[in-house]
Structures are given as C-alpha cells and as structure tokens.
XYZ file of C-alpha atoms in Angstrom:
518
model
C 75.145 129.958 77.909
C 74.777 128.886 81.582
C 71.786 126.664 82.775
C 70.632 126.935 86.025
C 68.021 124.318 87.835
C 66.406 125.367 91.336
C 66.949 122.423 93.813
C 68.913 120.304 91.517
C 72.449 119.536 91.650
C 74.645 121.865 89.261
C 76.945 119.553 87.368
C 79.716 120.463 84.947
C 82.572 118.975 83.046
C 85.855 120.656 82.694
C 87.971 119.645 79.873
C 91.656 120.633 79.540
C 93.668 119.916 76.458
C 97.260 120.710 75.879
C 100.389 119.159 73.943
C 101.125 116.696 76.862
C 97.789 115.336 78.178
C 94.259 115.450 78.482
C 92.596 116.058 81.729
C 89.006 115.942 82.428
C 87.372 117.140 85.980
C 83.556 116.228 87.075
C 82.226 118.745 89.164
C 78.982 118.859 91.408
C 78.173 122.246 92.833
C 81.508 123.445 92.114
C 83.199 120.786 93.950
C 85.891 118.584 92.339
C 84.302 114.618 92.383
C 85.948 112.809 89.714
C 88.983 113.279 87.738
C 90.377 111.484 84.383
C 93.774 112.293 82.708
C 95.506 110.658 79.733
C 98.958 111.326 78.701
C 99.850 111.405 74.758
C 101.310 108.452 73.692
C 100.181 106.638 77.244
C 96.900 105.960 76.138
C 94.816 103.354 78.471
C 94.094 99.991 76.844
C 90.855 98.958 79.069
C 88.527 97.856 76.468
C 90.867 97.231 73.946
C 90.308 94.311 71.955
C 93.119 91.859 70.936
C 93.935 88.393 69.020
C 96.330 86.769 71.557
C 98.327 83.761 71.615
C 98.263 81.526 74.923
C 102.008 81.571 76.172
C 101.449 79.373 79.222
C 98.816 77.352 81.039
C 98.734 77.461 84.982
C 96.584 74.617 86.141
C 97.007 75.157 89.861
C 95.956 78.919 89.270
C 93.366 77.821 86.695
C 94.451 80.650 84.480
C 96.781 81.117 81.619
C 99.282 83.893 80.176
C 97.920 85.361 76.498
C 100.434 87.293 74.365
C 98.713 90.152 72.940
C 101.612 92.513 71.842
C 101.748 94.310 75.079
C 104.901 94.802 77.245
C 103.594 92.090 79.584
C 101.388 89.315 78.604
C 97.783 89.500 79.652
C 96.571 87.172 82.770
C 93.241 85.065 81.652
C 91.475 83.514 84.318
C 89.309 80.269 83.603
C 86.201 82.194 84.754
C 86.694 84.679 81.855
C 86.804 81.619 79.409
C 84.303 79.685 80.019
C 80.731 80.018 78.307
C 78.472 79.248 81.413
C 79.724 81.435 84.167
C 78.746 84.353 86.280
C 80.731 87.092 84.397
C 78.622 90.191 84.010
C 79.886 92.281 86.593
C 83.326 91.946 85.162
C 82.175 92.778 81.695
C 80.315 96.019 82.488
C 83.064 97.040 85.158
C 85.502 98.334 82.211
C 82.896 100.675 81.425
C 81.903 102.178 85.085
C 78.561 100.451 85.053
C 76.947 99.534 88.130
C 76.533 95.780 88.261
C 74.186 94.315 86.408
C 71.161 91.980 87.941
C 71.263 88.382 87.300
C 68.647 85.537 87.259
C 69.258 82.532 89.182
C 69.396 80.345 85.990
C 72.616 82.297 84.977
C 74.363 81.661 87.828
C 77.231 78.911 87.053
C 80.074 77.497 88.976
C 83.336 77.057 86.960
C 85.070 74.835 89.816
C 84.317 71.872 87.453
C 85.924 73.758 84.350
C 89.475 72.763 83.691
C 91.503 75.475 82.115
C 93.702 73.015 80.693
C 90.674 71.493 78.704
C 89.723 74.854 77.118
C 92.950 76.244 76.061
C 96.137 74.949 74.509
C 99.768 76.344 74.438
C 99.895 78.433 71.029
C 96.075 78.646 70.471
C 95.027 82.186 68.996
C 92.261 83.679 71.141
C 90.264 87.085 70.713
C 90.520 88.859 74.192
C 89.468 91.849 75.481
C 91.377 93.969 78.276
C 88.862 94.223 81.631
C 91.699 95.856 83.720
C 94.628 97.970 83.252
C 98.246 96.972 83.777
C 99.050 97.563 87.538
C 102.334 97.969 89.007
C 104.072 94.462 87.997
C 101.046 92.820 86.985
C 99.991 92.601 83.366
C 96.185 93.022 82.179
C 93.425 91.336 83.227
C 91.926 90.074 80.188
C 88.634 88.192 79.082
C 87.535 86.266 76.147
C 83.801 87.640 76.916
C 83.862 90.380 74.680
C 81.583 93.297 75.447
C 80.777 96.351 73.315
C 79.423 99.676 75.121
C 77.051 101.923 73.282
C 75.197 104.670 74.412
C 72.461 103.009 75.986
C 73.202 99.193 75.947
C 76.322 97.037 76.192
C 76.580 94.213 73.532
C 77.854 90.669 74.996
C 78.068 89.123 71.236
C 79.532 85.846 73.145
C 76.820 85.371 76.011
C 73.234 84.837 76.029
C 71.955 87.281 78.648
C 69.639 90.078 79.433
C 70.986 92.493 82.248
C 69.466 95.930 83.655
C 71.717 98.144 85.680
C 71.217 98.264 89.301
C 71.028 102.325 89.372
C 67.367 101.618 87.688
C 65.438 100.994 90.614
C 62.064 101.167 89.578
C 61.009 97.453 89.202
C 58.185 98.332 86.364
C 60.753 100.081 84.381
C 62.974 97.229 84.561
C 60.479 94.583 83.372
C 59.781 96.733 80.416
C 63.152 97.184 79.290
C 63.961 93.609 79.864
C 61.140 92.309 77.846
C 61.926 95.153 75.064
C 65.263 94.023 74.988
C 64.372 90.371 74.849
C 62.305 91.372 71.704
C 65.085 93.192 70.097
C 68.203 90.954 70.816
C 69.758 89.074 68.076
C 69.844 85.116 68.402
C 72.886 84.294 70.416
C 73.615 87.290 71.654
C 73.157 89.370 75.177
C 73.002 93.068 76.196
C 73.060 94.975 79.485
C 71.290 97.801 79.650
C 73.184 100.821 80.722
C 71.707 103.574 83.337
C 71.324 106.075 80.562
C 68.916 103.828 78.769
C 66.146 104.572 81.623
C 62.969 105.843 80.159
C 64.295 105.163 76.426
C 62.273 103.113 74.010
C 62.559 100.751 70.889
C 63.709 103.782 68.506
C 66.890 104.601 70.627
C 67.816 100.824 71.347
C 67.477 99.880 67.733
C 69.588 102.359 66.833
C 72.501 101.148 69.478
C 72.058 97.866 68.433
C 72.532 98.272 64.849
C 75.818 100.407 65.378
C 76.916 97.845 67.880
C 76.507 94.503 65.481
C 78.268 96.391 62.821
C 81.023 97.240 64.760
C 81.465 93.646 66.167
C 81.227 92.331 62.318
C 83.907 94.410 61.676
C 85.931 93.166 64.411
C 85.362 89.620 63.449
C 86.468 90.320 59.986
C 89.698 91.512 61.153
C 90.542 88.892 63.563
C 90.010 86.259 60.998
C 92.221 88.110 58.539
C 95.351 88.838 60.787
C 97.978 86.820 63.111
C 98.463 87.068 66.693
C 99.270 89.085 68.533
C 97.518 91.847 67.316
C 95.171 94.780 68.228
C 91.999 94.404 66.503
C 89.823 97.393 68.127
C 90.991 100.297 70.156
C 88.818 101.888 72.674
C 87.572 105.702 72.404
C 89.926 108.317 73.573
C 89.527 109.645 76.838
C 87.191 112.564 76.121
C 84.823 110.642 73.752
C 84.743 107.996 76.104
C 84.002 109.578 79.448
C 81.408 111.735 77.207
C 79.873 108.081 76.364
C 79.938 106.748 79.822
C 79.230 109.647 82.008
C 77.323 112.234 80.395
C 73.602 112.172 81.344
C 70.822 114.661 80.711
C 71.420 116.198 83.873
C 74.929 117.755 82.900
C 74.491 121.275 82.598
C 77.560 122.336 80.908
C 80.519 121.372 79.458
C 83.630 123.688 78.933
C 86.781 122.670 76.776
C 89.793 124.711 76.060
C 90.332 123.493 72.904
C 88.706 124.250 69.750
C 89.838 120.995 67.481
C 88.957 119.034 70.270
C 85.733 120.704 71.089
C 84.459 120.203 67.711
C 85.428 116.554 67.754
C 83.252 116.395 70.838
C 80.371 118.001 69.467
C 80.252 115.321 66.268
C 80.280 112.532 68.790
C 77.280 113.962 70.776
C 75.676 115.006 67.567
C 75.387 111.031 67.008
C 75.230 109.913 70.549
C 74.009 112.659 72.924
C 72.578 115.416 70.700
C 70.584 117.067 73.545
C 73.854 117.936 75.010
C 75.423 119.369 72.225
C 74.631 122.819 72.861
C 75.441 122.856 76.202
C 79.188 122.592 74.987
C 81.332 125.390 75.123
C 84.731 126.398 74.053
C 86.822 128.593 76.746
C 88.349 131.575 75.817
C 89.742 132.872 79.027
C 93.242 134.178 79.684
C 93.841 132.591 82.551
C 94.430 128.416 82.243
C 90.879 126.737 82.240
C 92.070 124.396 85.519
C 93.473 127.336 87.030
C 90.247 129.551 86.539
C 88.100 127.065 88.244
C 90.523 126.433 91.259
C 91.158 122.845 90.061
C 94.931 122.795 90.425
C 95.172 123.101 94.053
C 92.078 120.326 94.223
C 94.212 117.780 92.166
C 97.464 118.699 94.509
C 95.312 117.911 97.449
C 93.965 114.697 95.995
C 97.986 113.742 95.687
C 98.793 114.083 99.429
C 97.936 111.821 102.552
C 95.736 114.200 104.607
C 92.259 115.507 103.546
C 90.855 117.989 105.661
C 87.181 118.342 106.823
C 85.294 121.347 107.073
C 84.686 120.847 110.820
C 88.461 121.000 111.302
C 89.015 117.209 111.372
C 90.628 115.037 108.618
C 91.484 111.937 106.935
C 94.869 110.502 106.750
C 94.818 108.083 103.469
C 97.527 105.672 103.292
C 97.661 103.710 100.136
C 99.820 100.330 100.052
C 100.260 97.227 97.743
C 98.039 95.140 99.705
C 95.041 97.885 100.492
C 94.174 101.239 101.473
C 93.671 102.724 105.112
C 91.554 105.809 105.864
C 92.268 106.874 109.808
C 89.525 109.749 110.946
C 90.740 112.211 113.242
C 89.204 114.935 115.087
C 92.103 117.305 114.459
C 91.271 120.967 115.264
C 87.548 120.304 115.965
C 86.473 120.007 119.423
C 83.131 120.003 119.781
C 80.492 121.462 122.455
C 78.559 117.997 122.731
C 79.655 114.947 124.510
C 82.777 112.756 123.587
C 80.150 110.423 121.808
C 78.238 113.195 120.153
C 81.522 114.824 119.146
C 82.704 111.752 117.455
C 79.337 111.192 115.640
C 79.711 114.424 114.245
C 83.016 114.123 112.784
C 82.325 110.397 111.661
C 79.407 111.630 109.802
C 81.051 114.074 107.793
C 83.941 112.135 107.359
C 81.647 109.378 105.521
C 80.549 111.719 102.993
C 84.231 112.938 102.610
C 85.537 109.549 102.258
C 83.092 108.525 99.739
C 84.308 111.731 97.631
C 88.216 110.806 97.913
C 87.626 107.326 97.023
C 85.898 108.599 93.663
C 88.286 111.737 93.048
C 91.431 109.557 93.954
C 90.050 106.516 92.000
C 90.972 104.183 94.633
C 90.435 100.611 94.562
C 90.553 97.116 96.176
C 90.556 96.491 100.191
C 89.871 99.731 102.164
C 90.108 99.824 105.997
C 88.391 102.842 107.522
C 89.321 103.450 111.233
C 86.522 105.811 112.244
C 86.692 107.620 115.933
C 85.426 105.360 118.439
C 81.785 105.293 119.318
C 79.973 103.244 122.387
C 76.617 103.500 120.635
C 75.478 100.923 117.916
C 73.012 103.230 116.982
C 75.392 105.677 116.134
C 77.518 103.294 114.336
C 74.572 102.229 112.005
C 74.299 105.770 111.374
C 77.503 106.123 110.029
C 77.338 103.234 107.825
C 74.081 104.406 106.530
C 75.705 107.784 105.644
C 78.652 105.857 104.091
C 76.336 103.729 101.984
C 74.106 107.136 100.882
C 77.139 108.667 99.578
C 78.505 105.941 97.556
C 75.441 105.585 95.480
C 76.799 108.238 93.803
C 79.935 106.068 92.837
C 79.854 104.507 89.623
C 82.189 101.877 90.784
C 81.140 98.612 92.477
C 81.583 98.987 96.388
C 80.732 96.578 99.222
C 80.654 97.912 103.342
C 80.810 95.203 105.840
C 79.857 95.914 109.206
C 82.020 96.984 112.012
C 84.383 94.408 112.865
C 85.454 93.210 116.390
C 88.123 96.215 116.443
C 85.796 98.973 115.519
C 87.253 99.287 111.861
C 84.934 99.420 109.163
C 86.280 97.178 106.000
C 84.943 97.843 102.385
C 85.927 96.884 98.662
C 85.870 99.558 95.707
C 86.040 97.969 92.105
C 89.436 98.513 90.480
C 89.867 98.875 87.065
C 92.959 101.007 86.340
C 95.807 102.645 88.243
C 94.560 105.257 90.790
C 95.540 108.952 90.843
C 98.463 109.038 92.836
C 99.930 105.993 90.532
C 98.920 107.729 87.430
C 100.194 111.038 88.084
C 103.335 110.245 90.725
C 105.861 107.121 90.852
C 107.723 105.899 93.506
C 109.981 107.731 95.321
C 113.543 106.907 94.007
C 115.053 107.885 97.709
C 112.891 105.558 99.755
C 111.884 103.260 97.109
C 108.375 103.343 97.919
C 108.678 102.629 101.519
C 107.991 106.398 102.636
C 110.603 106.303 104.856
C 114.368 106.232 105.130
C 117.157 105.414 107.864
C 117.909 108.269 109.770
C 121.145 110.086 109.584
C 122.342 108.743 113.219
C 121.247 105.241 112.197
C 123.419 105.559 108.803
C 126.287 107.123 110.780
C 126.410 104.591 113.232
C 126.452 101.919 110.552
C 129.232 103.706 108.913
C 131.295 103.354 111.968
C 130.848 100.018 112.552
C 131.705 99.187 108.937
C 135.054 101.301 109.416
C 136.115 99.283 112.563
C 135.706 96.155 110.343
C 137.821 97.810 107.482
C 140.329 98.933 109.815
C 140.707 95.577 111.526
C 141.153 93.398 108.244
C 142.501 96.096 105.722
C 146.140 97.100 105.008
C 144.944 100.495 104.234
C 146.888 103.337 106.169
C 144.110 105.689 105.166
C 140.544 105.073 104.247
C 137.958 107.593 102.977
C 134.671 107.927 103.941
C 132.183 109.337 101.204
C 128.667 110.091 101.973
C 125.722 112.264 102.060
C 126.151 115.704 103.435
C 124.020 115.089 106.416
C 125.817 112.064 107.406
C 129.028 113.800 106.963
C 127.893 116.383 109.245
C 127.353 113.830 112.138
C 130.435 111.765 111.683
C 132.457 115.325 111.861
C 130.352 116.588 114.831
C 128.732 114.025 116.886
C 130.654 110.776 116.220
C 133.880 112.856 116.242
C 135.322 111.138 119.417
C 134.395 107.849 118.388
C 136.359 108.186 115.153
C 139.139 109.339 116.744
C 139.483 106.583 119.147
C 139.486 104.305 116.370
C 142.123 106.031 114.634
C 144.209 105.635 117.921
C 143.370 101.935 118.232
C 144.323 101.010 114.773
C 147.020 103.723 114.346
C 145.251 104.636 111.200
C 143.414 107.969 109.644
C 140.101 108.706 108.242
C 139.362 111.513 105.430
C 135.696 112.212 105.510
C 134.048 113.597 102.395
C 130.649 114.667 101.414
C 128.889 113.921 98.132
C 125.379 115.419 97.263
C 124.750 112.909 94.702
C 124.824 110.141 97.260
C 121.597 108.312 98.831
C 121.152 109.312 102.387
C 121.575 105.613 103.087
C 124.746 105.164 100.921
C 128.181 105.261 102.199
C 131.336 104.559 100.348
C 134.520 103.385 101.992
C 137.853 104.220 99.254
C 141.293 103.912 99.803
C 143.525 106.725 99.493
C 144.293 106.007 95.669
C 140.343 105.996 94.892
C 139.683 102.343 94.678
C 136.113 101.265 96.478
C 136.739 99.053 99.487
C 134.211 96.580 100.515
C 133.744 96.537 104.349
C-alpha cells in the first residue's frame, strides 16, 4: 500500500535485517537523510541502566569513575549527580529529542557542590548511560535516570516539567505544561516529547502508567542485586527508532524480515497503532537496500568528498578535536559575478551540510569554510539557510556568526559514534594519520641507517629487507649511492623485498638472518 500526500514531504523508513546486522534508513522524498546500524552482538548501550560501584574520585575534575561491568569504567560528572542542576538537555539527548524548555527557577550552579561530598569510593549507585563509549573514552553516565515513552520522558529523580522546543505554538505549550502538572506524580518530573503535540489526558495517562511501572520494576531489581550489574536494557534498534523517530507523517515502512516485521507491528500496535498498517514486508528479488539505491549512498557517506548538484563539492575531514568542512566551487563556474557565484554555491552547500551532518551523525565542534563573500547581507543569507536546514535535525545544534577569518563555527550534540567510526576502523597502515612517508623518504632514511651500521658493525654483508616500492627505489634511483657506501666501507649490501612489510618499515639483517639494530 502506497500513500501519496500532495505538497507534503514523502517519508519512508527502509529496514534491512540479516544475520550480521540491522540497518535502518530514513528517506525524505526518496533522499537518504539518516542512517542507523546495529551489529549483532554489538548492541548500543546508550539508555541502559546499571548498578555501578564508584571506583575513584577525581576532585580536580569534579568527577568520578564508576565500574558498571563494561570494558571501561563510566565517567560521572558532579553535575550528573547533583539534584539541583540544569541537566535536562543531557537527559533527553539520549533519545534524540530537542532540548526541553527550562524555567528560571530550574537553573542552578554546581560550582559549590563537591564530588567528594556526594560520592565515596566503593559506594553503589544507580546510573544510566547518556553517551556511548567513543574511541578511548568510556561511557558518559548520569545518576539522573530518564525513561522514554512514546509521548513523555519520565524523570523519576527530578521534579521538573519540560516541553520539547520543536513544539512552537505557545498556547499549546502552556496547555501541555498545565496538563502534565496535574498528572505528574509527586517527586517526579516529565519532559513532553514532540510526538505529544496535540495529545491529551488519555494518551499521557497510558504513558505515565507504563513508565512508572517500568521504574518500580527497575528499583526492585536494583535493590536485590550487587554492583556492577545491568539493571535495564534499552530497546533494540528497530523498536528504538520506531519509538523515537516515527511520527504520523511517516508514509511507509518497508522491512525485509517477516519475523522482525511482525515484532515491529506488535510494538506499533501498543505505541503507534495508526502506523501499523503502513508496515510492508519486502518480497523483491534484489536486496532491499540495493533496490532503493542505498548501498551507493552509504558508501558515499564514508568518503571525505560530497558532491553538490551544481558541480561544487564539500570536503569533510573528521578528526579527534573536531570536524572541518571545506566548500569548493569544483566544476561550477557560474554566469554571475564572483560574489553571485559564491553565494549560489554556499546556499546549496548550507543545505547539503545539514544533510551530511545527520547522515554521517557528526557531532562535537564543526568548522565550516564557505567560499569567501564580501557582502555582509550574503553571509547572513548563508547562515539563515544553514539554520533553516538544521531545524530538521533532532540533535541539538548551535551556530556562531562568521569568525574574523571568515569561518563558521558550530556544534552538534554527540550521543554515539558517528557513521565512519561505526562502519570503519583506523587504517592499520597509516595508524589513522591519513598519510604515510613517501617511498623516497623511507629510502633515504634506510641509506642513513645503512651508513651507521657499516661504520660500527663487523658484518661484511648486510641484508636490507623492505616493501617492494622501497626496494625498487633502492635498486634504481639510489643504486649509485649504495654502491658508493659499499666501496667506502668495503662491504656488501643485499636488498630483498617483503610484501608483508609496512611501507615505512625497513629491516636490517646479518647474512645469517639475525636482525641488526641501526
């Protein structure tokens, strides 16, 4: 069954399930906007609740490490332990919501609170993962538990009522806030999710009953067990995406697994009954993602260059400290003035950048180098375009004005590893540097080491074993230099290639095969 809505963006969700992984693509007007993947046996832990044990206190950082039974201990800031702090953005961030609104009375400072006064080494504490482990860092955790339902997020440890910023109508916001104040159990708080707009008492009560029952169950399990222990596991990828990303404007959901499709329908029957008829089981001959042309899209998202329709391009370089995006005119020459050409490409790039950030799930600090423009009004147009395009992003973003160097600085909320870190690994060849020494550089270095060995070793014959490219340079371009060393020291050199050696690695051996240290 296919649904058509004239003048409204057509939204599809494509779900592929195989023995190794689950992949989910969110499409808007047939264009891939967001992509999620979960490997079998490597399920994400954001949202999981653990009973942990405080391992160490770090007074200088106002933080602590907590053993929750994972490979690396979780990192707990003082602001994620204190009761009277401004924590609500972090709590809903785990579930992809916009930040909640906060009243002035909710704002506190944690500067006067000491981590040593709040936690002791060996203490057992209930915590929740709010950010996945990334790189060498362990998970970011919080003692402020948040449990998401379809319309509400329950905060059992904090008294607060918040409304998603995505709900723009002020009258509706006030109605929802007033209704939640009446329904809220004493001592607990709620954040109303975007999906709650237009909903009433009946829908909210169902969510509240479900969430409070879940919290009581978590409390009961936590009281009975010793740390470290997993107390509550977040939903699997398919149901989690359905809960957090499915709205009434989803026109079609296609899944290639009959078993997972049935499970999804059961989930939707409870939480999103209107969407249940829109779930279809794919029965085509070609793999589902291939039939939608998504494999090429995903491959493209792993490259550092993204092409614009005009012929321009974006060069996206992800690093440890942040991400840089360079906008280039590429093949586009334009028919306007230089300023007009730059404006046209920059406006197209602004929309493309917003899509790439969502698709690649890039977070942290982002520096954008748009093509230089002289006119201030044109710079403002580009910023407005970028801001408008980012409104569709569920992750919190913040954009600064053009810097004196003509760069645009922004941040995007980081919850889990981005697409490249999820699907790729650091190159074992360059060790993640992105470059290796040139053949000539390695060859010259090898000749210097050979000279040192000749001058202090009694060996009459030295074997150089290196990568084929380096060997080729030594036997050709460097042949005369090596012959000169042989004549000078009255010794012999044998050069052998080893295809298993790293390009930068060169080994020096005696005639008997003993490795020599140059």
